[in-house]
PDB file of C-alpha atoms in Angstrom:
ATOM      1  CA  ILE A  12      30.057  73.473 161.182  1.00  0.00           C
ATOM      2  CA  ASP A  13      32.184  71.574 163.675  1.00  0.00           C
ATOM      3  CA  PHE A  14      32.069  72.612 167.345  1.00  0.00           C
ATOM      4  CA  ILE A  15      33.082  69.177 168.666  1.00  0.00           C
ATOM      5  CA  ASP A  16      35.536  70.397 171.323  1.00  0.00           C
ATOM      6  CA  MET A  17      33.059  72.903 172.790  1.00  0.00           C
ATOM      7  CA  LYS A  18      31.811  71.109 175.933  1.00  0.00           C
ATOM      8  CA  ASP A  19      30.031  73.881 177.868  1.00  0.00           C
ATOM      9  CA  PRO A  20      26.348  74.098 176.781  1.00  0.00           C
ATOM     10  CA  GLU A  21      26.272  77.849 177.516  1.00  0.00           C
ATOM     11  CA  HIS A  22      29.219  78.435 175.180  1.00  0.00           C
ATOM     12  CA  ARG A  23      27.424  76.433 172.487  1.00  0.00           C
ATOM     13  CA  ARG A  24      24.292  78.586 172.886  1.00  0.00           C
ATOM     14  CA  GLN A  25      26.347  81.789 172.701  1.00  0.00           C
ATOM     15  CA  VAL A  26      28.107  80.657 169.514  1.00  0.00           C
ATOM     16  CA  LEU A  27      24.819  79.582 167.956  1.00  0.00           C
ATOM     17  CA  ARG A  28      23.193  82.948 168.816  1.00  0.00           C
ATOM     18  CA  ALA A  29      26.176  84.816 167.345  1.00  0.00           C
ATOM     19  CA  LEU A  30      25.967  82.743 164.161  1.00  0.00           C
ATOM     20  CA  GLU A  31      22.210  83.351 163.847  1.00  0.00           C
ATOM     21  CA  LYS A  32      22.680  87.094 164.447  1.00  0.00           C
ATOM     22  CA  ALA A  33      25.413  87.300 161.806  1.00  0.00           C
ATOM     23  CA  MET A  34      23.241  85.432 159.306  1.00  0.00           C
ATOM     24  CA  GLU A  35      20.358  87.910 159.795  1.00  0.00           C
ATOM     25  CA  LYS A  36      22.355  90.380 157.662  1.00  0.00           C
ATOM     26  CA  ASP A  37      22.573  87.896 154.786  1.00  0.00           C
ATOM     27  CA  TYR A  38      20.094  88.625 151.985  1.00  0.00           C
ATOM     28  CA  ALA A  39      19.806  84.912 151.110  1.00  0.00           C
ATOM     29  CA  LYS A  40      17.475  82.688 153.119  1.00  0.00           C
ATOM     30  CA  THR A  41      19.373  80.573 155.639  1.00  0.00           C
ATOM     31  CA  SER A  42      18.406  77.805 158.013  1.00  0.00           C
ATOM     32  CA  ILE A  43      20.468  76.866 161.079  1.00  0.00           C
ATOM     33  CA  THR A  44      19.862  73.815 163.290  1.00  0.00           C
ATOM     34  CA  GLY A  45      20.838  73.578 166.936  1.00  0.00           C
ATOM     35  CA  VAL A  46      24.094  72.040 168.106  1.00  0.00           C
ATOM     36  CA  SER A  47      23.901  68.235 167.904  1.00  0.00           C
ATOM     37  CA  GLU A  48      25.202  65.765 170.507  1.00  0.00           C
ATOM     38  CA  LEU A  49      28.357  65.496 168.389  1.00  0.00           C
ATOM     39  CA  GLY A  50      28.903  69.247 168.493  1.00  0.00           C
ATOM     40  CA  LEU A  51      27.843  69.862 164.888  1.00  0.00           C
ATOM     41  CA  VAL A  52      25.641  72.652 163.522  1.00  0.00           C
ATOM     42  CA  GLU A  53      23.951  72.207 160.152  1.00  0.00           C
ATOM     43  CA  MET A  54      23.416  75.315 158.074  1.00  0.00           C
ATOM     44  CA  THR A  55      21.801  75.723 154.659  1.00  0.00           C
ATOM     45  CA  ARG A  56      21.792  78.819 152.482  1.00  0.00           C
ATOM     46  CA  LYS A  57      19.583  79.391 149.456  1.00  0.00           C
ATOM     47  CA  ARG A  58      21.570  79.764 146.265  1.00  0.00           C
ATOM     48  CA  THR A  59      20.976  83.173 144.698  1.00  0.00           C
ATOM     49  CA  ARG A  60      22.822  82.726 141.405  1.00  0.00           C
ATOM     50  CA  GLU A  61      24.404  80.070 139.208  1.00  0.00           C
ATOM     51  CA  SER A  62      27.490  78.304 140.536  1.00  0.00           C
ATOM     52  CA  LEU A  63      30.873  79.455 139.247  1.00  0.00           C
ATOM     53  CA  GLU A  64      31.337  76.081 137.622  1.00  0.00           C
ATOM     54  CA  HIS A  65      28.101  76.533 135.665  1.00  0.00           C
ATOM     55  CA  VAL A  66      29.052  80.058 134.607  1.00  0.00           C
ATOM     56  CA  LEU A  67      32.694  79.379 133.715  1.00  0.00           C
ATOM     57  CA  CYS A  68      32.526  75.855 132.292  1.00  0.00           C
ATOM     58  CA  GLU A  69      30.761  73.969 129.542  1.00  0.00           C
ATOM     59  CA  THR A  70      29.683  70.355 129.282  1.00  0.00           C
ATOM     60  CA  CYS A  71      32.383  67.969 128.088  1.00  0.00           C
ATOM     61  CA  LYS A  72      31.737  67.019 124.467  1.00  0.00           C
ATOM     62  CA  TYR A  73      33.160  63.543 125.045  1.00  0.00           C
ATOM     63  CA  CYS A  74      31.369  62.421 128.211  1.00  0.00           C
ATOM     64  CA  SER A  75      28.350  64.787 128.115  1.00  0.00           C
ATOM     65  CA  GLY A  76      29.007  65.954 131.645  1.00  0.00           C
ATOM     66  CA  ARG A  77      29.237  62.503 133.270  1.00  0.00           C
ATOM     67  CA  GLY A  78      32.868  63.023 134.163  1.00  0.00           C
ATOM     68  CA  THR A  79      33.896  59.593 132.911  1.00  0.00           C
ATOM     69  CA  LEU A  80      34.372  57.765 129.624  1.00  0.00           C
ATOM     70  CA  LYS A  81      33.640  54.134 128.925  1.00  0.00           C
ATOM     71  CA  SER A  82      36.840  52.124 128.735  1.00  0.00           C
ATOM     72  CA  PRO A  83      37.959  50.678 125.384  1.00  0.00           C
ATOM     73  CA  GLU A  84      37.152  47.221 126.816  1.00  0.00           C
ATOM     74  CA  THR A  85      33.575  48.251 127.608  1.00  0.00           C
ATOM     75  CA  VAL A  86      33.122  49.722 124.130  1.00  0.00           C
ATOM     76  CA  CYS A  87      34.449  46.490 122.579  1.00  0.00           C
ATOM     77  CA  TYR A  88      31.750  44.482 124.358  1.00  0.00           C
ATOM     78  CA  GLU A  89      29.117  46.987 123.201  1.00  0.00           C
ATOM     79  CA  ILE A  90      30.423  46.488 119.651  1.00  0.00           C
ATOM     80  CA  PHE A  91      30.171  42.699 120.001  1.00  0.00           C
ATOM     81  CA  ARG A  92      26.526  43.019 121.088  1.00  0.00           C
ATOM     82  CA  GLU A  93      25.763  45.374 118.182  1.00  0.00           C
ATOM     83  CA  ILE A  94      27.423  42.988 115.706  1.00  0.00           C
ATOM     84  CA  LEU A  95      25.210  40.156 116.974  1.00  0.00           C
ATOM     85  CA  ARG A  96      22.081  42.321 116.589  1.00  0.00           C
ATOM     86  CA  GLU A  97      23.066  43.429 113.063  1.00  0.00           C
ATOM     87  CA  ALA A  98      24.016  39.915 111.946  1.00  0.00           C
ATOM     88  CA  ARG A  99      20.669  38.506 113.130  1.00  0.00           C
ATOM     89  CA  ALA A 100      18.576  41.323 111.649  1.00  0.00           C
ATOM     90  CA  TYR A 101      20.174  41.843 108.224  1.00  0.00           C
ATOM     91  CA  GLU A 102      21.725  39.808 105.442  1.00  0.00           C
ATOM     92  CA  SER A 103      25.265  40.742 104.477  1.00  0.00           C
ATOM     93  CA  ASP A 104      28.550  39.064 103.633  1.00  0.00           C
ATOM     94  CA  ARG A 105      30.795  41.190 105.822  1.00  0.00           C
ATOM     95  CA  LEU A 106      30.648  43.757 108.576  1.00  0.00           C
ATOM     96  CA  MET A 107      32.862  46.764 109.156  1.00  0.00           C
ATOM     97  CA  VAL A 108      33.353  48.375 112.545  1.00  0.00           C
ATOM     98  CA  LEU A 109      34.264  52.069 112.597  1.00  0.00           C
ATOM     99  CA  ALA A 110      35.738  53.153 115.929  1.00  0.00           C
ATOM    100  CA  SER A 111      38.444  55.192 117.647  1.00  0.00           C
ATOM    101  CA  GLN A 112      42.091  54.167 117.506  1.00  0.00           C
ATOM    102  CA  GLU A 113      42.089  52.919 121.121  1.00  0.00           C
ATOM    103  CA  VAL A 114      39.083  50.682 120.544  1.00  0.00           C
ATOM    104  CA  VAL A 115      40.312  49.260 117.223  1.00  0.00           C
ATOM    105  CA  ASP A 116      43.717  48.566 118.784  1.00  0.00           C
ATOM    106  CA  ARG A 117      42.053  46.614 121.578  1.00  0.00           C
ATOM    107  CA  LEU A 118      39.838  44.682 119.133  1.00  0.00           C
ATOM    108  CA  LEU A 119      42.887  43.651 117.115  1.00  0.00           C
ATOM    109  CA  ASP A 120      45.041  42.815 120.131  1.00  0.00           C
ATOM    110  CA  GLU A 121      43.493  41.798 123.476  1.00  0.00           C
ATOM    111  CA  GLU A 122      40.080  40.967 121.979  1.00  0.00           C
ATOM    112  CA  SER A 123      41.318  39.227 118.808  1.00  0.00           C
ATOM    113  CA  ALA A 124      40.318  35.762 120.052  1.00  0.00           C
ATOM    114  CA  ASN A 125      36.817  37.025 120.864  1.00  0.00           C
ATOM    115  CA  VAL A 126      36.587  38.623 117.409  1.00  0.00           C
ATOM    116  CA  ALA A 127      37.576  35.324 115.777  1.00  0.00           C
ATOM    117  CA  ASP A 128      34.977  33.437 117.840  1.00  0.00           C
ATOM    118  CA  LEU A 129      32.329  35.989 116.898  1.00  0.00           C
ATOM    119  CA  GLU A 130      33.185  35.759 113.178  1.00  0.00           C
ATOM    120  CA  GLU A 131      32.823  32.006 113.355  1.00  0.00           C
ATOM    121  CA  PHE A 132      29.550  32.238 115.290  1.00  0.00           C
ATOM    122  CA  ILE A 133      27.866  34.674 112.864  1.00  0.00           C
ATOM    123  CA  GLY A 134      29.545  33.240 109.757  1.00  0.00           C
ATOM    124  CA  LYS A 135      30.685  36.639 108.507  1.00  0.00           C
ATOM    125  CA  ALA A 136      34.014  38.420 108.253  1.00  0.00           C
ATOM    126  CA  ILE A 137      34.487  41.511 110.435  1.00  0.00           C
ATOM    127  CA  GLN A 138      36.748  44.349 109.338  1.00  0.00           C
ATOM    128  CA  PHE A 139      37.904  47.309 111.407  1.00  0.00           C
ATOM    129  CA  GLN A 140      38.583  50.906 110.425  1.00  0.00           C
ATOM    130  CA  VAL A 141      39.883  53.713 112.620  1.00  0.00           C
ATOM    131  CA  GLU A 142      37.849  56.899 112.502  1.00  0.00           C
ATOM    132  CA  ALA A 143      40.047  59.722 113.799  1.00  0.00           C
ATOM    133  CA  ILE A 144      37.081  61.972 114.581  1.00  0.00           C
ATOM    134  CA  TYR A 145      35.349  59.384 116.797  1.00  0.00           C
ATOM    135  CA  THR A 146      35.636  59.674 120.549  1.00  0.00           C
ATOM    136  CA  GLN A 147      36.511  56.586 122.552  1.00  0.00           C
ATOM    137  CA  GLU A 148      32.795  55.820 123.064  1.00  0.00           C
ATOM    138  CA  GLN A 149      31.655  56.247 119.461  1.00  0.00           C
ATOM    139  CA  PHE A 150      31.421  53.411 116.960  1.00  0.00           C
ATOM    140  CA  ASP A 151      29.364  52.240 114.004  1.00  0.00           C
ATOM    141  CA  VAL A 152      28.760  48.771 112.612  1.00  0.00           C
ATOM    142  CA  VAL A 153      28.308  48.889 108.834  1.00  0.00           C
ATOM    143  CA  LEU A 154      26.942  46.101 106.660  1.00  0.00           C
ATOM    144  CA  LEU A 155      29.010  45.355 103.524  1.00  0.00           C
TER     145      LEU A 155
END
């Protein structure tokens, strides 16, 4: 609570006493600090029930409550690392990447040179297939 412009120490004490008296009626446990040199009072109040957000909302099925999604570029680099792991661990002639439209578009456009370099490095062809039900962060690398 900001009481910055209150210069008189007696006025500060009176306001603090009034705040403490008003908070005595509150059924939740509260804690009030004195007025700081900057004219600020810190007050905490114990939560007595779930927040409105928790009651009225549900976790995002795409980001699992993080509030952000990985960019298509980030997912592409995760796919490249997974392709390298799969190519080293298993024998196959080709690989297929299943991913969202945004990610496949980026792989075929901005990342096409990196895909070509990766194909040459692992000695296998890489195909791409859009999976409409995948979120931007989901992908699978399938051995063919």
